[in-house]
Short mmCIF file of N, CA and C in Angstrom, two decimals:
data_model
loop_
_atom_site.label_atom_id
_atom_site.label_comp_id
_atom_site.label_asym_id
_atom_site.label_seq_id
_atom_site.Cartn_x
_atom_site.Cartn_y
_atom_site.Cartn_z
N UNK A 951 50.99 -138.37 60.29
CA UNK A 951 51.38 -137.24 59.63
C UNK A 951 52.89 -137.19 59.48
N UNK A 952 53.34 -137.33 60.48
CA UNK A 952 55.15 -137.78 60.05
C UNK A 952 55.58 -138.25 59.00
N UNK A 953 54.91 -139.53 58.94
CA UNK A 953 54.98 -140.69 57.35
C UNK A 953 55.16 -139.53 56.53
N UNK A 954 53.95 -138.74 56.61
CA UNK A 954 53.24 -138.45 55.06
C UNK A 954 54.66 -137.03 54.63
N UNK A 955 55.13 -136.45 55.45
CA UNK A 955 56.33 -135.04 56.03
C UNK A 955 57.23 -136.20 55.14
N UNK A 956 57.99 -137.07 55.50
CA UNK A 956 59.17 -137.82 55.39
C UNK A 956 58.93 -138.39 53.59
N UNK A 957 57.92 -138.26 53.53
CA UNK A 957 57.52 -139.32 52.04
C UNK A 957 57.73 -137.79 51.52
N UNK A 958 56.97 -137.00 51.58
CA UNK A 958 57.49 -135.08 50.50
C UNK A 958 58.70 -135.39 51.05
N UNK A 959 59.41 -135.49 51.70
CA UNK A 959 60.35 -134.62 51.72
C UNK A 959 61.50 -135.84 51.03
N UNK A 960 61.24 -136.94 50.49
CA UNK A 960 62.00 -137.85 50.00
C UNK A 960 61.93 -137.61 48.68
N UNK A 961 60.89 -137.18 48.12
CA UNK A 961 60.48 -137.14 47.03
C UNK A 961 61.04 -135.75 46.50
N UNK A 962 61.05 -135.17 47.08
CA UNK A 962 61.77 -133.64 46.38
C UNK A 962 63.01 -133.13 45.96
N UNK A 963 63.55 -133.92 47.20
CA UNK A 963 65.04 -134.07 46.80
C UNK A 963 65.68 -135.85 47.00
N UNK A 964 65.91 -135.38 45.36
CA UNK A 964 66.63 -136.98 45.07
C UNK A 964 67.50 -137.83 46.01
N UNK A 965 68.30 -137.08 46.01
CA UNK A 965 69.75 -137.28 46.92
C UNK A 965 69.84 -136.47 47.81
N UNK A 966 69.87 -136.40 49.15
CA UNK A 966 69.93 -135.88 50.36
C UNK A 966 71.65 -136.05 50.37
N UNK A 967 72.31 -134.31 50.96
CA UNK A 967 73.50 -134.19 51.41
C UNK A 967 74.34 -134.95 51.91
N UNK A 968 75.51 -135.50 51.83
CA UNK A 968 76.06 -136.34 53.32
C UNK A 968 76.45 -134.96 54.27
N UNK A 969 76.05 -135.30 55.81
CA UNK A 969 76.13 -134.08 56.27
C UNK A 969 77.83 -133.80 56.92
N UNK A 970 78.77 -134.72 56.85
CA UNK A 970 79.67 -135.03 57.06
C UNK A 970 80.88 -134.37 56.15
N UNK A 971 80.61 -134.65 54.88
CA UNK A 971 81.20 -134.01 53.67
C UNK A 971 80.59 -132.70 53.73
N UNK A 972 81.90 -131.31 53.69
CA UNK A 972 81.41 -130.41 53.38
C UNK A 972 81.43 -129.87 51.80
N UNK A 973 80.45 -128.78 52.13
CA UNK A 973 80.20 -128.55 49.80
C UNK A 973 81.50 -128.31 49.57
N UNK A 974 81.18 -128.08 47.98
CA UNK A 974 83.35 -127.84 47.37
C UNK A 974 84.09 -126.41 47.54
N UNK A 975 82.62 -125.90 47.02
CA UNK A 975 83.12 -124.07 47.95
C UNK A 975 84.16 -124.10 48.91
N UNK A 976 83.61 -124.98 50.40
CA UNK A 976 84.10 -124.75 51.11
C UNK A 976 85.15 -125.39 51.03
N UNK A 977 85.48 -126.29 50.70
CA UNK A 977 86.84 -127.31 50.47
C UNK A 977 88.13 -126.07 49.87
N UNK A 978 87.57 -125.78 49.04
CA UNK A 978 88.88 -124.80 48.16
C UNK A 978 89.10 -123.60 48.93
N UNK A 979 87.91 -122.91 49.97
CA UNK A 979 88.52 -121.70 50.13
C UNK A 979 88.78 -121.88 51.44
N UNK A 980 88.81 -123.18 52.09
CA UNK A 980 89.82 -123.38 53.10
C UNK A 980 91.28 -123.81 52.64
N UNK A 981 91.39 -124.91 51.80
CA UNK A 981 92.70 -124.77 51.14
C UNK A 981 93.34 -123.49 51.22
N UNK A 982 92.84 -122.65 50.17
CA UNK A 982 93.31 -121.33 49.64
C UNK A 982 93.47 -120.37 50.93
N UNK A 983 92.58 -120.50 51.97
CA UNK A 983 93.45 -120.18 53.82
C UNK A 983 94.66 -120.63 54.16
N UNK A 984 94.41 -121.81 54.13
CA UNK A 984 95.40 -122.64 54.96
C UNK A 984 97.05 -122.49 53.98
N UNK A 985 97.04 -122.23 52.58
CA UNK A 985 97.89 -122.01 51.93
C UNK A 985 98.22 -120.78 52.45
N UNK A 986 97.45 -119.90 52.23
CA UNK A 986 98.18 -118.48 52.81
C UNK A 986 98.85 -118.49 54.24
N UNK A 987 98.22 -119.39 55.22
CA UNK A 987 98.35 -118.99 56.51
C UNK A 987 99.86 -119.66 56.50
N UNK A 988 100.29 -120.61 55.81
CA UNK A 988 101.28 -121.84 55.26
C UNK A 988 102.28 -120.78 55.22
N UNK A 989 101.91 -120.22 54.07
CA UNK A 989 102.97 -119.17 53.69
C UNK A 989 103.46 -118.55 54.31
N UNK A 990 102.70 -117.81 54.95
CA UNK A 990 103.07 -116.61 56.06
C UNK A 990 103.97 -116.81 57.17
N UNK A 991 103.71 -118.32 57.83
CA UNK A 991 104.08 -119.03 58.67
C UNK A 991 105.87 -119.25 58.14
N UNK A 992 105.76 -119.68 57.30
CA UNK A 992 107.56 -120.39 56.59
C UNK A 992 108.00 -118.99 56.13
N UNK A 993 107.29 -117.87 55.85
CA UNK A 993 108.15 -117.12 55.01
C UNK A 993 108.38 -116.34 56.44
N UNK A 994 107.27 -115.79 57.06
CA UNK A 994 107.73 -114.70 58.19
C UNK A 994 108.18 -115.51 59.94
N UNK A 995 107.26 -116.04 60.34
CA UNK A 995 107.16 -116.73 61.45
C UNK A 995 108.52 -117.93 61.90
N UNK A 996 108.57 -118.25 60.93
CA UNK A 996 109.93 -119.29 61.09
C UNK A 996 111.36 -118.99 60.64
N UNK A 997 111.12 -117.89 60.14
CA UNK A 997 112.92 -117.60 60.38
C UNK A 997 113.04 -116.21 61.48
N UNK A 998 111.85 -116.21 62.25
CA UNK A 998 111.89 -114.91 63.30
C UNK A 998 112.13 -116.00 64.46
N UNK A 999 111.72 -117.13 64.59
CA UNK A 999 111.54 -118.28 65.73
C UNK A 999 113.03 -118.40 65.50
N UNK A 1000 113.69 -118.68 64.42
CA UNK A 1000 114.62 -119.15 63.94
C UNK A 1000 115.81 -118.80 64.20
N UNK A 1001 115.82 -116.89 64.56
CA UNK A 1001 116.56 -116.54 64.81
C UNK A 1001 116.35 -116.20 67.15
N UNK A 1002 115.48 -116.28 66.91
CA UNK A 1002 115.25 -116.31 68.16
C UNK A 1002 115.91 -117.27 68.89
N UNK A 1003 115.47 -118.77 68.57
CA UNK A 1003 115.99 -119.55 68.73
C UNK A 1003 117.71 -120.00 69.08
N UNK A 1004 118.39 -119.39 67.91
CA UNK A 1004 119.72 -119.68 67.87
C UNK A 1004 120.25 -118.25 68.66
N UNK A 1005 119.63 -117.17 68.78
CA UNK A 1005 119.51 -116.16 70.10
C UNK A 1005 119.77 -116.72 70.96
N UNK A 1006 119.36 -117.27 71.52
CA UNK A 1006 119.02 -118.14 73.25
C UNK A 1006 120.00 -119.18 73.02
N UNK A 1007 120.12 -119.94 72.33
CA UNK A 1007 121.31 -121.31 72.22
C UNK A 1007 122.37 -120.39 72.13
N UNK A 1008 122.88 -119.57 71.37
CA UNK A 1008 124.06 -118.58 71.63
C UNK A 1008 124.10 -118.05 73.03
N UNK A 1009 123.31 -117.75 73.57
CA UNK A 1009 122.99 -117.13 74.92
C UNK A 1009 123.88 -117.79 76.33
N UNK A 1010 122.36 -118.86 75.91
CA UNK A 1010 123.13 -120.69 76.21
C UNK A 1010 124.33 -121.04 76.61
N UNK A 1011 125.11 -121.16 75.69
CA UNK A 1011 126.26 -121.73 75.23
C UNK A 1011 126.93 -120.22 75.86
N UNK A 1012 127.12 -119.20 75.53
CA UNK A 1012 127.98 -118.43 76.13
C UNK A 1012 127.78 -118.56 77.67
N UNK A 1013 126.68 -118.46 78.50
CA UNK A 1013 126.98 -118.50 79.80
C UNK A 1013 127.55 -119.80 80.50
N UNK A 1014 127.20 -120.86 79.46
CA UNK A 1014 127.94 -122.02 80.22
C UNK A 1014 129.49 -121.95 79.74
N UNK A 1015 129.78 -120.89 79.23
CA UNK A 1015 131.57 -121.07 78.62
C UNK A 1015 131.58 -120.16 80.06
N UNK A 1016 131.09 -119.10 80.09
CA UNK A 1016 131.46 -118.40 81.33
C UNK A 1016 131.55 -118.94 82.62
N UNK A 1017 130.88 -119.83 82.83
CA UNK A 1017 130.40 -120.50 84.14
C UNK A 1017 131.89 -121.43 83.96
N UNK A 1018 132.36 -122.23 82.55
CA UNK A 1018 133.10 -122.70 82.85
C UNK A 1018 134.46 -122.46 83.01
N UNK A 1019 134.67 -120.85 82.70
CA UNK A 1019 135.66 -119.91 83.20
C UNK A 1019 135.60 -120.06 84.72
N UNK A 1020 134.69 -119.51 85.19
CA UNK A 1020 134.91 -118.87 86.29
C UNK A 1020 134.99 -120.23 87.35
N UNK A 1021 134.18 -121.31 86.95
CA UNK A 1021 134.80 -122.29 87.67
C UNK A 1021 136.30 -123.12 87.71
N UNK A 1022 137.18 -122.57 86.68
CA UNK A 1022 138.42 -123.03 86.19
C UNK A 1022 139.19 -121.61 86.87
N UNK A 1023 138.71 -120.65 87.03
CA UNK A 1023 139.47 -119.84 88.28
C UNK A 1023 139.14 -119.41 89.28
N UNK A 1024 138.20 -120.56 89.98
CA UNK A 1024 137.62 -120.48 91.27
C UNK A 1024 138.55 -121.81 91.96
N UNK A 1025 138.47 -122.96 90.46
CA UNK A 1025 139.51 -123.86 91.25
C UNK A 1025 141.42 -123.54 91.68
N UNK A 1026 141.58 -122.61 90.35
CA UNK A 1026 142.95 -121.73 90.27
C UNK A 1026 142.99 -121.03 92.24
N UNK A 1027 141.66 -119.95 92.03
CA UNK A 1027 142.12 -119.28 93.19
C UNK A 1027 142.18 -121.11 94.60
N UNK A 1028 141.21 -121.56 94.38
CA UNK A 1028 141.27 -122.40 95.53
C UNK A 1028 142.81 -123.52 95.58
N UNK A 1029 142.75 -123.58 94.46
CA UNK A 1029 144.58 -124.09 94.52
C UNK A 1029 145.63 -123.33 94.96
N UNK A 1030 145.67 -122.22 94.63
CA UNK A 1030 146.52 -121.14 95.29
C UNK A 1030 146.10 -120.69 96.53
N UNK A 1031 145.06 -120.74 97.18
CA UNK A 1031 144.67 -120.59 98.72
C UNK A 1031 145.38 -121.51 99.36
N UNK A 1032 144.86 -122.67 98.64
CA UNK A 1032 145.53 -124.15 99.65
C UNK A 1032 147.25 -124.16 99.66
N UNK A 1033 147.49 -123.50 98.85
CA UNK A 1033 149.22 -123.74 98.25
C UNK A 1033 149.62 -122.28 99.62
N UNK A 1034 148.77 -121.27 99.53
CA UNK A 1034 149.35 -120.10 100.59
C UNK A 1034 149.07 -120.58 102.06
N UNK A 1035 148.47 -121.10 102.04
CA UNK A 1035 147.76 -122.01 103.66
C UNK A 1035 148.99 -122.75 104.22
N UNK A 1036 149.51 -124.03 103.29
CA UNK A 1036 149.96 -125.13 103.46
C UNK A 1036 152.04 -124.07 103.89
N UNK A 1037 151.66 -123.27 103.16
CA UNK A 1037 153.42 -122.35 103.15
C UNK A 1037 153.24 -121.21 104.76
N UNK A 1038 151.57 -120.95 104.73
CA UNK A 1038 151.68 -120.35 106.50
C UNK A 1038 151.31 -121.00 107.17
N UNK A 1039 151.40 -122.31 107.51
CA UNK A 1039 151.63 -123.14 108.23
C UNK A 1039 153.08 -123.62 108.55
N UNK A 1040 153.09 -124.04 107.19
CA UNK A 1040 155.14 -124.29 107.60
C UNK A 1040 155.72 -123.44 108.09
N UNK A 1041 155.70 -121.80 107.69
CA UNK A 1041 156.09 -120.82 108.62
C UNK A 1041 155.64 -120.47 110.04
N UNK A 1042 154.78 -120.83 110.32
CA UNK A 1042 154.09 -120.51 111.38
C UNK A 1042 154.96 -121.65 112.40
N UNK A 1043 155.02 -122.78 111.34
CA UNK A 1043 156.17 -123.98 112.58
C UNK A 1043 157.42 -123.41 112.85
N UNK A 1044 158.07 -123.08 111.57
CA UNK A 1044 159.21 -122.45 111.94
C UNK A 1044 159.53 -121.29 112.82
N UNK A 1045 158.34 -120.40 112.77
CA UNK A 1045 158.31 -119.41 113.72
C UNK A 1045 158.00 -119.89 115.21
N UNK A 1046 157.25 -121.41 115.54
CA UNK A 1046 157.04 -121.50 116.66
C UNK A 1046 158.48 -122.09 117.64
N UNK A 1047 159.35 -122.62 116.37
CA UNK A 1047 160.93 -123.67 116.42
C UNK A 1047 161.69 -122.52 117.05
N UNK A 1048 161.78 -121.46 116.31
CA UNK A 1048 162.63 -120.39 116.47
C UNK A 1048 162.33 -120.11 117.68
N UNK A 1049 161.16 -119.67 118.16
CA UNK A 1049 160.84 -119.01 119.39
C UNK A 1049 161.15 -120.05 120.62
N UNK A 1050 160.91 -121.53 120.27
CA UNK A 1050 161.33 -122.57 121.20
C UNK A 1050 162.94 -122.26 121.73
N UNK A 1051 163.43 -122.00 120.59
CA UNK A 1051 164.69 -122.06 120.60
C UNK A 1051 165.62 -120.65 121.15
N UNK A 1052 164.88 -119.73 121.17
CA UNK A 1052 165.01 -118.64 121.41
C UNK A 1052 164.80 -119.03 123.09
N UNK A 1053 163.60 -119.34 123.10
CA UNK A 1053 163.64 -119.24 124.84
C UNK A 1053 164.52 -120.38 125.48
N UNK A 1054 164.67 -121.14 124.67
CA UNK A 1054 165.74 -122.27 125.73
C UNK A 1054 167.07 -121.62 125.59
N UNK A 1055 167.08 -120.75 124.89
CA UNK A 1055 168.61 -119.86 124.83
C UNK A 1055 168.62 -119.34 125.69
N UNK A 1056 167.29 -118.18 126.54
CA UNK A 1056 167.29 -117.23 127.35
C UNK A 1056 166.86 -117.91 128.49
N UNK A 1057 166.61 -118.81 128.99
CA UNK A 1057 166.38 -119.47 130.20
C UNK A 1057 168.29 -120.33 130.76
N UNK A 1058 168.66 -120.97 129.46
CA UNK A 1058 170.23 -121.00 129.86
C UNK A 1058 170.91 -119.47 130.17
N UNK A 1059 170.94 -118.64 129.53
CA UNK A 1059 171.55 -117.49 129.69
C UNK A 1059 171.29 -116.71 131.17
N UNK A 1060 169.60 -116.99 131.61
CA UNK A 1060 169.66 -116.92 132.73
C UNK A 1060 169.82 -117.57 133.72
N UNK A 1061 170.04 -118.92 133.74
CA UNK A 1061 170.58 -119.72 134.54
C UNK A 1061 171.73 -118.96 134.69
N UNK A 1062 173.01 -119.74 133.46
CA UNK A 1062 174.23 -118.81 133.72
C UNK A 1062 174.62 -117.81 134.22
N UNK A 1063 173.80 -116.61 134.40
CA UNK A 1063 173.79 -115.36 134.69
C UNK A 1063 173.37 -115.68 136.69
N UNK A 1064 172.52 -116.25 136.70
CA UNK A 1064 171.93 -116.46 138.23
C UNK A 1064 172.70 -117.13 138.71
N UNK A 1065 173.52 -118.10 137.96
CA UNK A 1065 174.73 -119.16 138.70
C UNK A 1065 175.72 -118.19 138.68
N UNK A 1066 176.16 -117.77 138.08
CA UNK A 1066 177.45 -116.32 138.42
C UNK A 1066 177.06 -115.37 139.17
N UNK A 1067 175.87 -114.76 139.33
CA UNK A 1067 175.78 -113.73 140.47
C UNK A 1067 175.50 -114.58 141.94
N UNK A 1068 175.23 -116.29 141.78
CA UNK A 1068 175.16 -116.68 143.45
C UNK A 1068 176.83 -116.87 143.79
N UNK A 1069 177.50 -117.62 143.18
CA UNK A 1069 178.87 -117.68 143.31
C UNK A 1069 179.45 -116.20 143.39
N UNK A 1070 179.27 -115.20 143.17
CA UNK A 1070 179.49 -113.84 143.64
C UNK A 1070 179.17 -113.65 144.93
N UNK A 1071 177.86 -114.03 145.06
CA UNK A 1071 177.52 -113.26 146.11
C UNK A 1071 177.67 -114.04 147.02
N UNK A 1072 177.79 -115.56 147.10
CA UNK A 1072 178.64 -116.33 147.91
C UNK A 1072 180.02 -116.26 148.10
N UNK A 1073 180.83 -115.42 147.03
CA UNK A 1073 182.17 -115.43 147.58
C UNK A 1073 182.42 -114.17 148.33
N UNK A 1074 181.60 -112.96 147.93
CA UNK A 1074 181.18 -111.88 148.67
C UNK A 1074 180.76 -112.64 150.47
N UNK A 1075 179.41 -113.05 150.35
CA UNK A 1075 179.59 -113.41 151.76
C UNK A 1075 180.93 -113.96 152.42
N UNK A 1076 181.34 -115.08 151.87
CA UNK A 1076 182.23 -115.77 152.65
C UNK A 1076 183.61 -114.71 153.15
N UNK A 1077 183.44 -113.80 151.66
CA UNK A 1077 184.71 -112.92 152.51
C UNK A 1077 184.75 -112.36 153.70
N UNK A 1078 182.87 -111.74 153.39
CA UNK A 1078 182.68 -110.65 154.44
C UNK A 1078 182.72 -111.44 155.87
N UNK A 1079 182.17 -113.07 155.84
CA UNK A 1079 181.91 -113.68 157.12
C UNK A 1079 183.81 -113.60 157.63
N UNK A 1080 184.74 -114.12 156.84
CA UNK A 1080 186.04 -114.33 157.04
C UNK A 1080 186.23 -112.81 157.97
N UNK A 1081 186.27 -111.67 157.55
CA UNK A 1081 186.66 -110.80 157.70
C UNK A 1081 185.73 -110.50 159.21
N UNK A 1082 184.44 -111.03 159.00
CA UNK A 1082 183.87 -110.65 160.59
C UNK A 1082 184.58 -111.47 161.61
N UNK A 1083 184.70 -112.70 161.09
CA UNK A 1083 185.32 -113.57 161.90
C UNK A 1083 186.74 -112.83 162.57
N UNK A 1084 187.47 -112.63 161.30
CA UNK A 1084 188.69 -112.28 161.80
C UNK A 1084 188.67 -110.62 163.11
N UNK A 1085 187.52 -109.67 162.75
CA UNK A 1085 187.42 -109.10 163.36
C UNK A 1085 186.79 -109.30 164.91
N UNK A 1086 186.01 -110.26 165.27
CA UNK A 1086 185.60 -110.77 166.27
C UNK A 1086 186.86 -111.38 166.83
N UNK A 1087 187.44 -112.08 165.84
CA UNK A 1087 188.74 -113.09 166.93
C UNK A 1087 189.43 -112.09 167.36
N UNK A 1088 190.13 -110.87 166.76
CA UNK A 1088 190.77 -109.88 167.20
C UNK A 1088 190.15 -109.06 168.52
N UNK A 1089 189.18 -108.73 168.72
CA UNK A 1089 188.27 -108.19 169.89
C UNK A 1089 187.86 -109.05 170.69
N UNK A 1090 187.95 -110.39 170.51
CA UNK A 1090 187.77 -111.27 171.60
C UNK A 1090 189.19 -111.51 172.31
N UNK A 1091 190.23 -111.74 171.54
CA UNK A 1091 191.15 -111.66 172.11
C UNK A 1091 192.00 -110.63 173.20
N UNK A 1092 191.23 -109.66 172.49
CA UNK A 1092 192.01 -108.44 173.65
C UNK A 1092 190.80 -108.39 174.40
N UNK A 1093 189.82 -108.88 174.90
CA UNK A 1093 188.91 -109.11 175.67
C UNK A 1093 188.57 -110.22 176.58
N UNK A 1094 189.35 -111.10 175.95
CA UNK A 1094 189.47 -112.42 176.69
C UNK A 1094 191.05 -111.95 177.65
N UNK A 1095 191.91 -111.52 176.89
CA UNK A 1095 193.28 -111.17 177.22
C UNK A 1095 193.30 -110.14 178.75
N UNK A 1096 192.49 -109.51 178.42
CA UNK A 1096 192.09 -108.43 179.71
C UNK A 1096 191.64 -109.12 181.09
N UNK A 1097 190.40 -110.03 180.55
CA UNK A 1097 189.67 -110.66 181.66
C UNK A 1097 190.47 -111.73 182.01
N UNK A 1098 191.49 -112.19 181.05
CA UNK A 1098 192.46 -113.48 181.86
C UNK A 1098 193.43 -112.64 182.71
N UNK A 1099 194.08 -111.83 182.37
CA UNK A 1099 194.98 -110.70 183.24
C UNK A 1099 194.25 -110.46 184.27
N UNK A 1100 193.48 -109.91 184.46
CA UNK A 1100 192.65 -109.70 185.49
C UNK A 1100 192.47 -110.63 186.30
N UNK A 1101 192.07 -111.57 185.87
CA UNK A 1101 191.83 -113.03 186.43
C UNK A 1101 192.74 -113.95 187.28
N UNK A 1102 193.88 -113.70 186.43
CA UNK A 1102 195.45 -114.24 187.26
C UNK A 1102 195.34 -112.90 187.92
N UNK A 1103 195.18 -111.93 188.01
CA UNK A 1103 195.65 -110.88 188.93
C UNK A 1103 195.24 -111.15 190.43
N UNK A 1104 194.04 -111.55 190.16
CA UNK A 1104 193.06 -111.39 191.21
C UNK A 1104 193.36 -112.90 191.85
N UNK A 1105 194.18 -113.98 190.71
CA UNK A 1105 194.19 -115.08 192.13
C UNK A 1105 195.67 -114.84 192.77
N UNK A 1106 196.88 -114.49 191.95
CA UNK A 1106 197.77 -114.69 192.03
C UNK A 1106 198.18 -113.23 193.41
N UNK A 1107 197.10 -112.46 193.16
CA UNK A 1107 197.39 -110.95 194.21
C UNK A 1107 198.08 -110.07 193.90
N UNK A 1108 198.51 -109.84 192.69
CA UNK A 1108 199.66 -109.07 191.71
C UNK A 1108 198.85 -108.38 190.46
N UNK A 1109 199.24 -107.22 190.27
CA UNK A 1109 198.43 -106.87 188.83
C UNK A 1109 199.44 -106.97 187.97
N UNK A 1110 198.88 -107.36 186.61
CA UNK A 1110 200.39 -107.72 185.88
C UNK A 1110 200.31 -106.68 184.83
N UNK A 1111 201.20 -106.20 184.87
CA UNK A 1111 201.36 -104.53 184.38
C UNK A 1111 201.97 -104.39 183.00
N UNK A 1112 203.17 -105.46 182.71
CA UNK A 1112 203.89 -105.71 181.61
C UNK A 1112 202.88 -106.58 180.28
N UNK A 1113 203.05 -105.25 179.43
CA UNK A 1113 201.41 -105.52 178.21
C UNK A 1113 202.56 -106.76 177.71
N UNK A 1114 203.94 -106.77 177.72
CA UNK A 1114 204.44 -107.70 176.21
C UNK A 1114 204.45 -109.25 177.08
N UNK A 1115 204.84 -109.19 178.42
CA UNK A 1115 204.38 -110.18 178.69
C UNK A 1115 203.28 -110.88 179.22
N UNK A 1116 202.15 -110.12 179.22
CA UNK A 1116 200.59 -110.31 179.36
C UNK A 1116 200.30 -110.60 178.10
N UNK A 1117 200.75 -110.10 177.18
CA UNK A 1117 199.88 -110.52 175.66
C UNK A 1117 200.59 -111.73 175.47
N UNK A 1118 201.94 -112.17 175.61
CA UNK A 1118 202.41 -113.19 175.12
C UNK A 1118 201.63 -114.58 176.24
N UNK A 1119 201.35 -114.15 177.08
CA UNK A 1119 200.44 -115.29 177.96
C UNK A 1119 199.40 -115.30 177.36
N UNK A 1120 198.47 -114.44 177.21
CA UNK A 1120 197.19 -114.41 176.37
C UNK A 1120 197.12 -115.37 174.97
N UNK A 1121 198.23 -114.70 174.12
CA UNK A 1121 198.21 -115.56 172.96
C UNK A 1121 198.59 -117.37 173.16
N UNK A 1122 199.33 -117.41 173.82
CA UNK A 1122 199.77 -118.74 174.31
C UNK A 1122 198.57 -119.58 174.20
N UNK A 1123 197.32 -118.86 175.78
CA UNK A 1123 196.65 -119.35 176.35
C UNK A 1123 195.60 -120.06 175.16
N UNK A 1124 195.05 -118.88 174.26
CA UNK A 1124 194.45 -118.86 172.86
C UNK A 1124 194.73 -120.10 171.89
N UNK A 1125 196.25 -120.02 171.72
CA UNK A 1125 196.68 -120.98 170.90
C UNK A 1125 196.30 -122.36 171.33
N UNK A 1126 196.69 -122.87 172.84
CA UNK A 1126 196.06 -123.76 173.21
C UNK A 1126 194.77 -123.87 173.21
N UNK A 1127 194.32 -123.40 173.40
CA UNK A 1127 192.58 -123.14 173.45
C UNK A 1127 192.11 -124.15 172.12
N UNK A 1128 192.77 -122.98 171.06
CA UNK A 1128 192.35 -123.04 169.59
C UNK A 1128 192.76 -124.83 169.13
N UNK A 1129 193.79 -125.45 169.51
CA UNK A 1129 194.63 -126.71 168.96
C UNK A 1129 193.71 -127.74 169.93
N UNK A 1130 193.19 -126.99 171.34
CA UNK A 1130 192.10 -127.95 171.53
C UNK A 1130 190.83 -128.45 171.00
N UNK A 1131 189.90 -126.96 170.47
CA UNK A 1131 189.04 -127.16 170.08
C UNK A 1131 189.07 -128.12 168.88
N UNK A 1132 190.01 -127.67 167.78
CA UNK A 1132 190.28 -128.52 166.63
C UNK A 1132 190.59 -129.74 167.00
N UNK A 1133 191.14 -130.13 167.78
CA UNK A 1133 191.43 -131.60 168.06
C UNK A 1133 190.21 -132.33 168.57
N UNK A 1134 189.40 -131.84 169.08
CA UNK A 1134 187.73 -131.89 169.58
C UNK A 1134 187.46 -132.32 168.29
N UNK A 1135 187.40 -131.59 167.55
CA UNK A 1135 186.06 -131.38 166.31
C UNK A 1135 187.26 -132.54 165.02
N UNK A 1136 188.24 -132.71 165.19
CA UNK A 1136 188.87 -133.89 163.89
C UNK A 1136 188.30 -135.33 164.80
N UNK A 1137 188.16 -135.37 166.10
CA UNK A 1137 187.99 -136.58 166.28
C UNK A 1137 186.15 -137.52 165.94
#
């Protein structure tokens, strides 16, 4: 029964469709789409892209001019940082020179000052020792002078009563004393 289906149905129609090729209808009133859609596209769609487009490339292009500002006075400020750095440093030496110099000023000044008040106060002592001295030799003498008077008194059995010629024995005695000791102490 198939056969007999395939044999009518050969016979009825001459030429069978290619199913591949579509009819002409459809050929033209897709054209006649695709023209319009064509149109629409170039007349509206592409100069809206168009301007869009050169929107954003303007956009573009301006932020990289900016970027390349601000990196041309980022290197400015960083050149002038390094240039203020490199000048407080050199000052900062000079300020440390000065202060070197300052204190080796005030450590001489106090030397000087401490070497003049010991030589003061060494010539201060030595006076004052001179002057004790001299006051001791004076009180030893009229103390030694007494106990030698006394002394000859007591061997000789006489008190010796006359001060000018008791002191002039005293001093005598002293003087010798004194030309001994020194002769002691040069040898």
């Amino acid at each position: 029964m198939l056969n007999a289906l395939v044999t009518i149905a050969a016979e009825e129609g001459e030429a069978a469709p290619n199913p591949l090729l579509p009819a002409a209808y459809d050929i033209v009133w897709s054209a006649v789409c695709f023209v319009v859609i064509l149109l629409i596209v170039w007349k509206v769609a592409l100069p809206r892209m168009k301007t869009l487009l050169d929107a954003r490339s303007a956009a573009i292009e301006g932020n990289i001019a900016k970027a390349d500002e601000a990196q041309r006075k980022a290197e400015a400020a960083l050149e002038e940082y390094t240039s203020q750095l490199a000048e407080a440093r050199k000052e900062a030496g000079e300020i440390r020179e000065a202060a070197r110099e300052d204190g080796k000023k005030i450590v001489a000044e106090a030397k000087d000052s401490a070497t003049t008040e010991a030589a003061r106060l060494t010539a201060t002592a030595h006076t004052q020792i001179e002057a004790e001295r001299q006051s001791a030799l004076v009180s030893l003498r009229s103390e030694v002078g007494t106990l030698a008077l006394d002394l000859a008194g007591g061997v000789i059995g006489e008190t010796l009563s006359d001060d000018k010629k008791a002191q002039a024995v005293v001093d005598r005695f002293l003087a010798e004393l004194e030309e001994s000791e020194t002769a002691k102490a040069s040898k």
